[in-house]
CSV table of C-alpha atoms in Angstrom, one decimal:
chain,number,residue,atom,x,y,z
A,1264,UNK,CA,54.3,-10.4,-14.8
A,1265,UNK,CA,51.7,-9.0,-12.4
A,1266,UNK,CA,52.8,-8.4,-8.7
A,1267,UNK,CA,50.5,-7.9,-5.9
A,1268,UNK,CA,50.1,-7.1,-2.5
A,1269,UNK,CA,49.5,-10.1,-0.4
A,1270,UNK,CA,45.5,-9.9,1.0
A,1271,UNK,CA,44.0,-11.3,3.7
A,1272,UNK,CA,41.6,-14.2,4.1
A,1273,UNK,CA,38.8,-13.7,5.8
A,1274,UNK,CA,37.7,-15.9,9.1
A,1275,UNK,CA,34.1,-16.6,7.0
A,1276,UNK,CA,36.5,-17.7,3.8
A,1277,UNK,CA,34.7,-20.0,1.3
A,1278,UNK,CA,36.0,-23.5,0.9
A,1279,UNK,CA,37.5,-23.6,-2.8
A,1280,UNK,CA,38.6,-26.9,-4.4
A,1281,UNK,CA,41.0,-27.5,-6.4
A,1282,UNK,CA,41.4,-30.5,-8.4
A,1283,UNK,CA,44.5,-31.7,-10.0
A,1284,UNK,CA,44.4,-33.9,-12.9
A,1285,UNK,CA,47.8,-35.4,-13.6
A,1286,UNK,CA,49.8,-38.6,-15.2
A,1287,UNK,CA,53.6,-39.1,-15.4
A,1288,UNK,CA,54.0,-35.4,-14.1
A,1289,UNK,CA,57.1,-36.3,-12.1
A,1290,UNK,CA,59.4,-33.7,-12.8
A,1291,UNK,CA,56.6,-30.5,-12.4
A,1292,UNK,CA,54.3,-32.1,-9.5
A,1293,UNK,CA,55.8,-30.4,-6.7
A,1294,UNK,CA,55.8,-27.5,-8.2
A,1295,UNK,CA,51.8,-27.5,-9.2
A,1296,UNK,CA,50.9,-28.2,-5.5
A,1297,UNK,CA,53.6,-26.2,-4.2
A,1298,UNK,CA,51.6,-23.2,-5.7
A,1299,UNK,CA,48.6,-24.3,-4.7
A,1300,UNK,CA,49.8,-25.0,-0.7
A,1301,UNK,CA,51.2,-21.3,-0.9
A,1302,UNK,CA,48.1,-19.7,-1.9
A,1303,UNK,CA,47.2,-16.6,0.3
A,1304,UNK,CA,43.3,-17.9,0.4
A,1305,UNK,CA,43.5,-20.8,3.3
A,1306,UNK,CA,40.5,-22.9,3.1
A,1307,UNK,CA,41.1,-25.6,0.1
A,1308,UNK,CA,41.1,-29.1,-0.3
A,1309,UNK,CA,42.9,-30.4,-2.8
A,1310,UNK,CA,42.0,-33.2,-4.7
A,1311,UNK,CA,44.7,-35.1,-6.8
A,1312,UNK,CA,43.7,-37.2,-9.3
A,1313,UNK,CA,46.5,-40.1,-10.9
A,1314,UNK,CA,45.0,-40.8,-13.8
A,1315,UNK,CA,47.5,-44.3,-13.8
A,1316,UNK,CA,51.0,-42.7,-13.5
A,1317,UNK,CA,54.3,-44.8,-14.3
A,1318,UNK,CA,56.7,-42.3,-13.1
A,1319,UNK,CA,56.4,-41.7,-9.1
A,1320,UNK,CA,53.9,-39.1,-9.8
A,1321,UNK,CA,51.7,-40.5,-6.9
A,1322,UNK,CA,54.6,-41.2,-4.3
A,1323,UNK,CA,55.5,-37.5,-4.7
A,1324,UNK,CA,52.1,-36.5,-3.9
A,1325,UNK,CA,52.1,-39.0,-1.4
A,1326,UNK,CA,55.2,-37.2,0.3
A,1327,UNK,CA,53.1,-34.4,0.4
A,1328,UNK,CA,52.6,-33.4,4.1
A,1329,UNK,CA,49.4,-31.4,4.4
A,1330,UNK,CA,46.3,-32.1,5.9
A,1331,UNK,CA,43.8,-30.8,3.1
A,1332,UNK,CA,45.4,-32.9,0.3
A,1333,UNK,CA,44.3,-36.1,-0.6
A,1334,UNK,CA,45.6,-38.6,-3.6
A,1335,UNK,CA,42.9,-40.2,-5.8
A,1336,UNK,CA,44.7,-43.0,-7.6
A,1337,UNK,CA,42.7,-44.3,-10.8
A,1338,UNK,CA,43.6,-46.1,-13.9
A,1339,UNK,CA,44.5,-44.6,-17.0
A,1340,UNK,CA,41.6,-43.1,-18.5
A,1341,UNK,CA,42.8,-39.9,-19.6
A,1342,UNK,CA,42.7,-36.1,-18.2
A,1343,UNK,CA,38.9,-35.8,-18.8
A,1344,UNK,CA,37.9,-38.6,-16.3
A,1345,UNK,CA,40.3,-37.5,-13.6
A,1346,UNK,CA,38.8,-34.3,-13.6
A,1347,UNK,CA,35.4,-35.9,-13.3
A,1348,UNK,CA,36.4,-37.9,-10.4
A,1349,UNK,CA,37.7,-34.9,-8.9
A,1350,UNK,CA,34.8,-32.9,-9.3
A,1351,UNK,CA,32.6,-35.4,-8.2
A,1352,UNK,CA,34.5,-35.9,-4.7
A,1353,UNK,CA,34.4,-32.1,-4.1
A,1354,UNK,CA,32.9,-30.3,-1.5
A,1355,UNK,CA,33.9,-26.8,-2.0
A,1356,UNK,CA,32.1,-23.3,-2.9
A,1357,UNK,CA,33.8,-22.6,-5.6
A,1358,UNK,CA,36.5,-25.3,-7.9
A,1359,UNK,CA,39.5,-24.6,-9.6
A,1360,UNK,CA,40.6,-26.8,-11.7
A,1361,UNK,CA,44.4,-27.2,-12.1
A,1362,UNK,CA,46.7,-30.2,-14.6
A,1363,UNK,CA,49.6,-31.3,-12.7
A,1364,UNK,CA,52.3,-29.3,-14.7
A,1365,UNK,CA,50.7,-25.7,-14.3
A,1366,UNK,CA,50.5,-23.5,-11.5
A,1367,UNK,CA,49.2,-20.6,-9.7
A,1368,UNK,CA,50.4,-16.7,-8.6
A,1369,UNK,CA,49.9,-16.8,-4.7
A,1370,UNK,CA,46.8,-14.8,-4.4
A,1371,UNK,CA,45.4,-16.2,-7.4
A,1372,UNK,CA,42.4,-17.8,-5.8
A,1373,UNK,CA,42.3,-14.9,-3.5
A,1374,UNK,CA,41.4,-12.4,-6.0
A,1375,UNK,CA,38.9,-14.5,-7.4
A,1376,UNK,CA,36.9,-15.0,-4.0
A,1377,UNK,CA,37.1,-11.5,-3.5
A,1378,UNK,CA,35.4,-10.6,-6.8
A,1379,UNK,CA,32.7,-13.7,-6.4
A,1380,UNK,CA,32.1,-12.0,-2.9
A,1381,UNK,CA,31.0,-9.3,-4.9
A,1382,UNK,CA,29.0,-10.9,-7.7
A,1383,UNK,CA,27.4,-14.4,-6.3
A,1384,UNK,CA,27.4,-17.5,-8.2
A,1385,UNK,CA,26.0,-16.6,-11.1
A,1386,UNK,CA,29.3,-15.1,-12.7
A,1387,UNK,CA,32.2,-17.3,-13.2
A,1388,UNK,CA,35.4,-15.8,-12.8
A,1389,UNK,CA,38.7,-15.3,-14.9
A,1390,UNK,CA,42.0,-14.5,-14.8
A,1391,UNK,CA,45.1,-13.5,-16.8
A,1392,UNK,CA,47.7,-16.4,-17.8
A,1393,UNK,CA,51.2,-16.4,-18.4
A,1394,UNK,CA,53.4,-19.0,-20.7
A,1395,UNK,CA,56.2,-20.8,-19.5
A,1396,UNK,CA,58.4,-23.9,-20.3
A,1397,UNK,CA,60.4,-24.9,-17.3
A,1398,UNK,CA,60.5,-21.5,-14.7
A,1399,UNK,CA,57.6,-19.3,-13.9
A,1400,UNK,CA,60.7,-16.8,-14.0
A,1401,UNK,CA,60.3,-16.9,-17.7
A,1402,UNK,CA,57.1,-16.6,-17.9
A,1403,UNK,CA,55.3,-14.1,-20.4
A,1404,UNK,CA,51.9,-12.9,-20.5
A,1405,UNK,CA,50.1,-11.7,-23.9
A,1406,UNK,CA,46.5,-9.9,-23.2
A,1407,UNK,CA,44.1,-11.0,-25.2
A,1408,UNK,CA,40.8,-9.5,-25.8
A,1409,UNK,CA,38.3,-10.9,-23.8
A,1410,UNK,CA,40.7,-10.4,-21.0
A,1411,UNK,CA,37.5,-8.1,-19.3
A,1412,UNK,CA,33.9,-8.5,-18.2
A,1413,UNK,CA,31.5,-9.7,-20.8
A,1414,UNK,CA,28.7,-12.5,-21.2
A,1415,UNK,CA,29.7,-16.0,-21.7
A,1416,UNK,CA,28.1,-15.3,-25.2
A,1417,UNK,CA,30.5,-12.6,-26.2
A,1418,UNK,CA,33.8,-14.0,-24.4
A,1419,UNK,CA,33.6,-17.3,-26.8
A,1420,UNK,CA,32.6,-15.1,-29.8
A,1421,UNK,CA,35.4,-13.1,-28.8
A,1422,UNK,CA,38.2,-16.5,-28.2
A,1423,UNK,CA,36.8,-17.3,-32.1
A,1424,UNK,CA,37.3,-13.8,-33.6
A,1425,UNK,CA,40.1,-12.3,-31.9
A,1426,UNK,CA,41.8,-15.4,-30.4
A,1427,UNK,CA,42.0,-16.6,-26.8
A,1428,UNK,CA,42.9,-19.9,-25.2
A,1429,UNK,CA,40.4,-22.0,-22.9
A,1430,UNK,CA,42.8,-22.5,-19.8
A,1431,UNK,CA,41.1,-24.2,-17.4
A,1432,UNK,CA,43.6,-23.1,-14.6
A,1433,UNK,CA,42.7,-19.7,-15.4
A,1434,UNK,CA,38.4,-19.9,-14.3
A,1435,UNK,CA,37.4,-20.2,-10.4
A,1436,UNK,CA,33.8,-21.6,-10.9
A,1437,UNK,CA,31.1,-21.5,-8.3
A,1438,UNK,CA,29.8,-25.1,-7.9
A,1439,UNK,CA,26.7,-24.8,-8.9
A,1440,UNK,CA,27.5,-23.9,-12.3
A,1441,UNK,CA,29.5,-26.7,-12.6
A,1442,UNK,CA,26.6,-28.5,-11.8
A,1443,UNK,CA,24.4,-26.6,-13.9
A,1444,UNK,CA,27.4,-27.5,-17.0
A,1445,UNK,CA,27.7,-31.0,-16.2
A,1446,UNK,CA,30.7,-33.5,-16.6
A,1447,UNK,CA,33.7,-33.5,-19.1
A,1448,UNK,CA,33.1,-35.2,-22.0
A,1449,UNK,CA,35.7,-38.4,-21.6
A,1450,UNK,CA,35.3,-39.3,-25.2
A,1451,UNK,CA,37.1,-36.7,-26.2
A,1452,UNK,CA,40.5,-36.4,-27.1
A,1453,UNK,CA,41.2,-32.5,-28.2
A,1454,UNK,CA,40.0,-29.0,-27.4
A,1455,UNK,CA,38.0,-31.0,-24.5
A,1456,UNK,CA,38.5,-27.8,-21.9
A,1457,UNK,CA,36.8,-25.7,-24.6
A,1458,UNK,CA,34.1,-28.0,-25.0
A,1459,UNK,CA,33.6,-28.1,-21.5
A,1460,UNK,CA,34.0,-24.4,-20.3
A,1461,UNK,CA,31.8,-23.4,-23.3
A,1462,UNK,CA,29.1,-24.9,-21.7
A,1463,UNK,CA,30.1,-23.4,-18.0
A,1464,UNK,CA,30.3,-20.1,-19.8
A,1465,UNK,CA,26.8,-20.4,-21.4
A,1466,UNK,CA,25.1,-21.5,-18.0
A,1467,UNK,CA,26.9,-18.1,-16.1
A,1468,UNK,CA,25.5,-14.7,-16.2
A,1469,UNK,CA,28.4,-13.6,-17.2
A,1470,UNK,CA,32.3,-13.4,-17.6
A,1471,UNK,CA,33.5,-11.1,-14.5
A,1472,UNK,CA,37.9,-11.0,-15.4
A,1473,UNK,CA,39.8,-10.5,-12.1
A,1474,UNK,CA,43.3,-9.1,-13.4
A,1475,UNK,CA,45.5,-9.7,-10.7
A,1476,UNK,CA,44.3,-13.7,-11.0
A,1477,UNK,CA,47.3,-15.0,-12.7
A,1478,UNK,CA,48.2,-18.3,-13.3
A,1479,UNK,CA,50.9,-19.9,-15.3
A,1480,UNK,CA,50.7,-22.5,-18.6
A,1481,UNK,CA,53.5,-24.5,-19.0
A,1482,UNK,CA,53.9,-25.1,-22.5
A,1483,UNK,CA,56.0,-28.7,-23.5
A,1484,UNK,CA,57.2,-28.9,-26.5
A,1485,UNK,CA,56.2,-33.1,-26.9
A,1486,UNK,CA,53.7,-35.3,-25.7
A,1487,UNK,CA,50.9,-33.0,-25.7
A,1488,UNK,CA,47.4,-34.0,-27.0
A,1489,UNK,CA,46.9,-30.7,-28.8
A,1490,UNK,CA,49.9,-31.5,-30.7
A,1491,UNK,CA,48.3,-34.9,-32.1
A,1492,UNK,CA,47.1,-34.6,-35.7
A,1493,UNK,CA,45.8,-38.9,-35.9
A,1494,UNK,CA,42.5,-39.3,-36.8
A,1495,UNK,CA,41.1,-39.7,-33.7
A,1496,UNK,CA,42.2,-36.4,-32.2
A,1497,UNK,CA,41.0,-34.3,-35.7
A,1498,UNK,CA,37.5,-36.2,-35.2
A,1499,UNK,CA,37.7,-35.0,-31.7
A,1500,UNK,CA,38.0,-31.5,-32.5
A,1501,UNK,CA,35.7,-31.6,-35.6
A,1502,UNK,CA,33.0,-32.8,-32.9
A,1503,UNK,CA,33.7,-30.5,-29.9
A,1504,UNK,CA,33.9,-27.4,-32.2
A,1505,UNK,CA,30.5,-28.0,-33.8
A,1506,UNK,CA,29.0,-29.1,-30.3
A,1507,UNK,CA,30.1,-25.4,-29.3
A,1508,UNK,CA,29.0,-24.0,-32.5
A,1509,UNK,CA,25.2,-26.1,-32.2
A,1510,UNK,CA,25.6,-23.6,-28.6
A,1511,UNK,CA,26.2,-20.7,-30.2
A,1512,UNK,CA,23.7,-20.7,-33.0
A,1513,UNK,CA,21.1,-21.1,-30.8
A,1514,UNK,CA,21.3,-18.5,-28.5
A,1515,UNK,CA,22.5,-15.9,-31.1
A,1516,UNK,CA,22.5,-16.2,-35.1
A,1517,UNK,CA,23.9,-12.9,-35.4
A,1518,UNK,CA,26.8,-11.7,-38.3
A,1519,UNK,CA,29.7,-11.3,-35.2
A,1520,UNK,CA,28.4,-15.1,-33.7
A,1521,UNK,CA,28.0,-16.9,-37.3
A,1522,UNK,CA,31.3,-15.2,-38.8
A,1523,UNK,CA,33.4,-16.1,-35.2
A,1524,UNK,CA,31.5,-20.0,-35.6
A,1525,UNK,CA,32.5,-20.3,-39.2
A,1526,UNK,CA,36.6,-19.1,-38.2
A,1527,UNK,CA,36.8,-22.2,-36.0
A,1528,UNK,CA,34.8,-24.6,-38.6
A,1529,UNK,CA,37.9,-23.1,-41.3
A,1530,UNK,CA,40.2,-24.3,-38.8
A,1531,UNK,CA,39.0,-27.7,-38.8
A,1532,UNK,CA,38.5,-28.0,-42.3
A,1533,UNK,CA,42.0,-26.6,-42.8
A,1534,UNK,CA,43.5,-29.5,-40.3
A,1535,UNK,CA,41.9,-32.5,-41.7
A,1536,UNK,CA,42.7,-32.1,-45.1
A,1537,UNK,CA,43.5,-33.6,-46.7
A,1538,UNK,CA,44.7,-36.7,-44.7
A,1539,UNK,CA,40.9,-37.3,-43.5
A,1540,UNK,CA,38.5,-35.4,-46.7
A,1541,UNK,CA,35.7,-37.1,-44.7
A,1542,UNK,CA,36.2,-35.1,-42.2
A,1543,UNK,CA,36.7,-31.7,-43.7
A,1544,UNK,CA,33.9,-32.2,-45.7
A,1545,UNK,CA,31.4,-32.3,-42.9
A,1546,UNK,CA,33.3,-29.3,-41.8
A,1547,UNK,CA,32.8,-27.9,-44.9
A,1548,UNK,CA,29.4,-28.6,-45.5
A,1549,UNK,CA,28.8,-26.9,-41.7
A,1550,UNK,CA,30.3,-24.1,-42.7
A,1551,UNK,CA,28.1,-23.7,-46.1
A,1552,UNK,CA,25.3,-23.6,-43.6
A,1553,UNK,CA,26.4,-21.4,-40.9
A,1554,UNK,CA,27.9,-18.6,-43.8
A,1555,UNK,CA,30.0,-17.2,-41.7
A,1556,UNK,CA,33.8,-17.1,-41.2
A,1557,UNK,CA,36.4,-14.4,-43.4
A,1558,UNK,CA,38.0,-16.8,-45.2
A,1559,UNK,CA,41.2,-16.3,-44.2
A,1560,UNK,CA,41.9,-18.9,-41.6
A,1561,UNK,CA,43.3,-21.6,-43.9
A,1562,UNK,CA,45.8,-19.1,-45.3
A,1563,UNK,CA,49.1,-19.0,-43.2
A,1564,UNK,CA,52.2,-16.8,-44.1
A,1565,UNK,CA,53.1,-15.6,-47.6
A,1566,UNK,CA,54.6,-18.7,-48.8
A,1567,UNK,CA,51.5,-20.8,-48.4
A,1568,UNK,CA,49.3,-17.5,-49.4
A,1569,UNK,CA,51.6,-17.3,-52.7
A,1570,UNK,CA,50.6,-21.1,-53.5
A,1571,UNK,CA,47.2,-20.7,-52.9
A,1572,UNK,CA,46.4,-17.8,-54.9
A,1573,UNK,CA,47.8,-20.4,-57.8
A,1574,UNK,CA,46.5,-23.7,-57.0
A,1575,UNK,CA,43.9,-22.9,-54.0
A,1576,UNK,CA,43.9,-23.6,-50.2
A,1577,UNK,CA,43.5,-27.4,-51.1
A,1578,UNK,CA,46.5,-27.7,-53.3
A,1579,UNK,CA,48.1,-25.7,-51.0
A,1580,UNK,CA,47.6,-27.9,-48.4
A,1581,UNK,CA,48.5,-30.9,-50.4
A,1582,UNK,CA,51.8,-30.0,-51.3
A,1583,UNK,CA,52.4,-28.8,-47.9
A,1584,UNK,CA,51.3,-32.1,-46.4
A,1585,UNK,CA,53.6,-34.0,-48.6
A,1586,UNK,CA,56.4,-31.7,-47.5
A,1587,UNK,CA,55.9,-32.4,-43.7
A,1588,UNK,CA,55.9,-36.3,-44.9
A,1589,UNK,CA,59.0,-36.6,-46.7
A,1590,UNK,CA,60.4,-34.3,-44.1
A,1591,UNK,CA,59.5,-36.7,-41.6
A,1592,UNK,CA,60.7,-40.1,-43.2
A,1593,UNK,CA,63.8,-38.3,-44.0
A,1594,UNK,CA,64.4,-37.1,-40.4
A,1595,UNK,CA,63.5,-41.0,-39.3
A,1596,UNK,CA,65.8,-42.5,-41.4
């Protein structure tokens, strides 16, 4: 974990939003805007979005004394339409987006400011993150390789060769590249933060990384939308990866940008097979035009690489999907 000396705010400090997106986040609530009242940079608002809580979520807010926090209650319409409501009531310089379980290092948003002070609105700026499940006291951070400077280009190449997550806690944006991005895309279900920051990161000049910006991730173990494998959440990420892909082909067909495009397009059509062929066949066939990836991503530990060598990834995949299944009826009978 990174520890910092506190720094001080200047009297001409930017306004930074932060907008919370959260549902049923009862039990970790106080603890997101607890971090985000204690943050050594002064001059927030924050803007809490209830995207239709049945918990107490929005009485705990509520309970919140502090005179730069406001509640937005909303139906349920799901994580990308709170943030859009959010974002669209926001007056600050510079947003930082936030879900109601994660938090934020005390001079988080500090460090950031300091660096955009530096490097204007052109650049949008990144930090370090560290896992956790229920204390930040746990919490463990693994460096990844676009952890530095380097165009938006290059950072998602980068998240698609070497691996990297898309934590929207982790990015203070200036606002008028989230103008120049546009909205969240409500339709969809999964990988919508890497949909959405691709685009933020291919308006920028750049990736500036601000290492002593740390925030936290808490990872649950059920419930999570990345964890949903029905059809609509595999269509969802078949059509946000090839929308980044569509982004990333056009600005640069090199052999690094077509082999980091056809990884994640693997990915897919690893996930959706074979429950959905539909859908790993338009993966496939994207990935027969691109000609890129290493062939490797559908191949996970020895077992599975054993089987494959024998029957191919597909076969591979069949028998393991029918293991998972009768695992699963077993364990629910």
């Amino acid at each position: 974990m990174v520890t910092t000396m506190p720094i001080q705010t200047p009297v001409d400090a930017p306004m930074v939003s932060v907008v919370v997106a959260c549902r049923n986040e009862s039990r970790w609530i106080s603890d997101c805007l607890g971090s985000v009242l204690g943050q050594t940079h002064r001059n927030l608002e924050i803007i809490v979005v209830d995207d239709g809580s049945t918990d107490g979520t929005p009485e705990i807010v509520e309970s919140t004394s502090d005179p730069r926090l406001r509640l937005v209650r909303q139906p349920a319409r799901g994580a990308c339409a709170a943030r859009n409501v959010g974002m669209r009531q926001a007056r600050g310089d510079l947003i930082q987006m936030l879900d109601g379980d994660d938090m934020l290092a005390p001079d988080k948003i500090e460090h950031q400011v300091a660096r955009w002070r530096q490097d204007g609105d052109a650049h949008v700026y990144f930090g370090p993150y560290a896992r956790f499940v229920d204390t930040i006291a746990e919490a463990v951070q693994r460096p990844e390789a676009n952890w530095r400077d380097m165009s938006g280009l290059e950072w998602l190449v980068s998240a698609w060769s070497d691996g990297g997550m898309m934590a929207p806690h982790s990015w203070l944006t200036p606002a008028p590249l989230i103008r120049a991005a546009g909205e969240w895309d409500e339709s969809l279900m999964q990988n919508q933060d890497g949909e959405y920051f691709s685009r933020v990161l291919l308006a920028s000049s750049g990736v500036r990384f601000c290492s002593e910006a740390l925030s936290y991730y808490r990872q649950k173990s059920k419930h999570s939308i990345s964890k949903r494998v029905d059809r609509p959440a595999r269509e969802s990420r078949l059509r946000s990866t090839l929308g980044i892909i569509d982004r990333l082909m056009g600005l640069d067909g090199g052999e690094r940008t077509r082999r980091a495009c056809g990884n994640a397009i693997e990915e897919v059509m690893f996930q959706t097979y074979p429950e959905f062929p539909d859908l790993s066949s338009i993966a496939r066939r994207r990935l027969s035009e691109i000609g890129g990836g290493d062939g490797t991503r559908p191949f996970r530990g020895p077992y599975f690489k054993t089987v494959s060598a024998i029957l191919g990834w597909r076969g591979a995949r069949f028998l393991q999907h029918t293991h998972h299944a009768v695992r699963d009826r077993l364990r629910r009978a």
